[in-house]
Structures are given as C-alpha cells and as structure tokens.
Amino acid sequence: MIKVGDRVRSYDFQRDRECYVEGIVEGFEHVEGCERYKIRVLHKIWAGEEVENPYKGCVYPPLNGTPRLFGDACNGVELVQ
C-alpha cells in the first residue's frame, strides 16, 4: 500500500522500465475522472539516462488498480526501497 511520504517510482509507459520519475507521494487527488497519486518529482530517468534538469513539480499518475480503457488496470507506481 503506497501512502503519503513514501518514495516511489512512476513509470511513463506500462511496459518500458527505462523511462520514469522518482519522487515523494504528497497526497492523493481526483484528476480527470479518477483518483491519482500526487508525486513531487525528485529526479527523472529517460531511456535509461538521468535527465539533468527534470521537471520541478508534481506528476499525477492514476492509482494502481485503476481500470484502463481496454480492460487491464494501471500499475505504474511502485515503492522505492
């Protein structure tokens, strides 16, 4: 269970593990029709390489388990140990 204060990794693409942001969960918000994590970005990886000047703000990926349009579920956020 992901909660406020957890450090997480949010993948940009469901099957691509080389593009993601890491950050801290600041809360949960209802955005664009579903509940989403509010993650303060600490750093970004694109194509396996760290981006020098990552987006300085928050990203809002859907909560894990949120149904997707074609029948599967979102599962793109994981805890970082």
Coordinates of C-alpha atoms in Angstrom, one line a residue, residues 13-15 17 62-77:
F13 CA 5.0 3.6 -20.1
Q14 CA 3.5 0.5 -18.7
R15 CA 6.0 -1.9 -20.4
R17 CA 11.2 0.3 -17.3
P62 CA -3.6 7.1 -11.7
L63 CA -3.7 4.9 -8.5
N64 CA -2.6 1.4 -9.1
G65 CA -5.6 -0.8 -9.8
T66 CA -7.5 2.0 -11.7
P67 CA -9.2 0.3 -14.7
R68 CA -7.8 1.3 -18.1
L69 CA -9.8 1.8 -21.3
F70 CA -9.0 -1.6 -22.8
G71 CA -9.7 -3.9 -19.8
D72 CA -6.4 -4.0 -17.9
A73 CA -5.5 -1.9 -14.9
C74 CA -2.9 0.8 -14.1
N75 CA 0.1 -0.5 -12.2
G76 CA 2.8 2.0 -13.0
V77 CA 3.8 3.2 -9.5

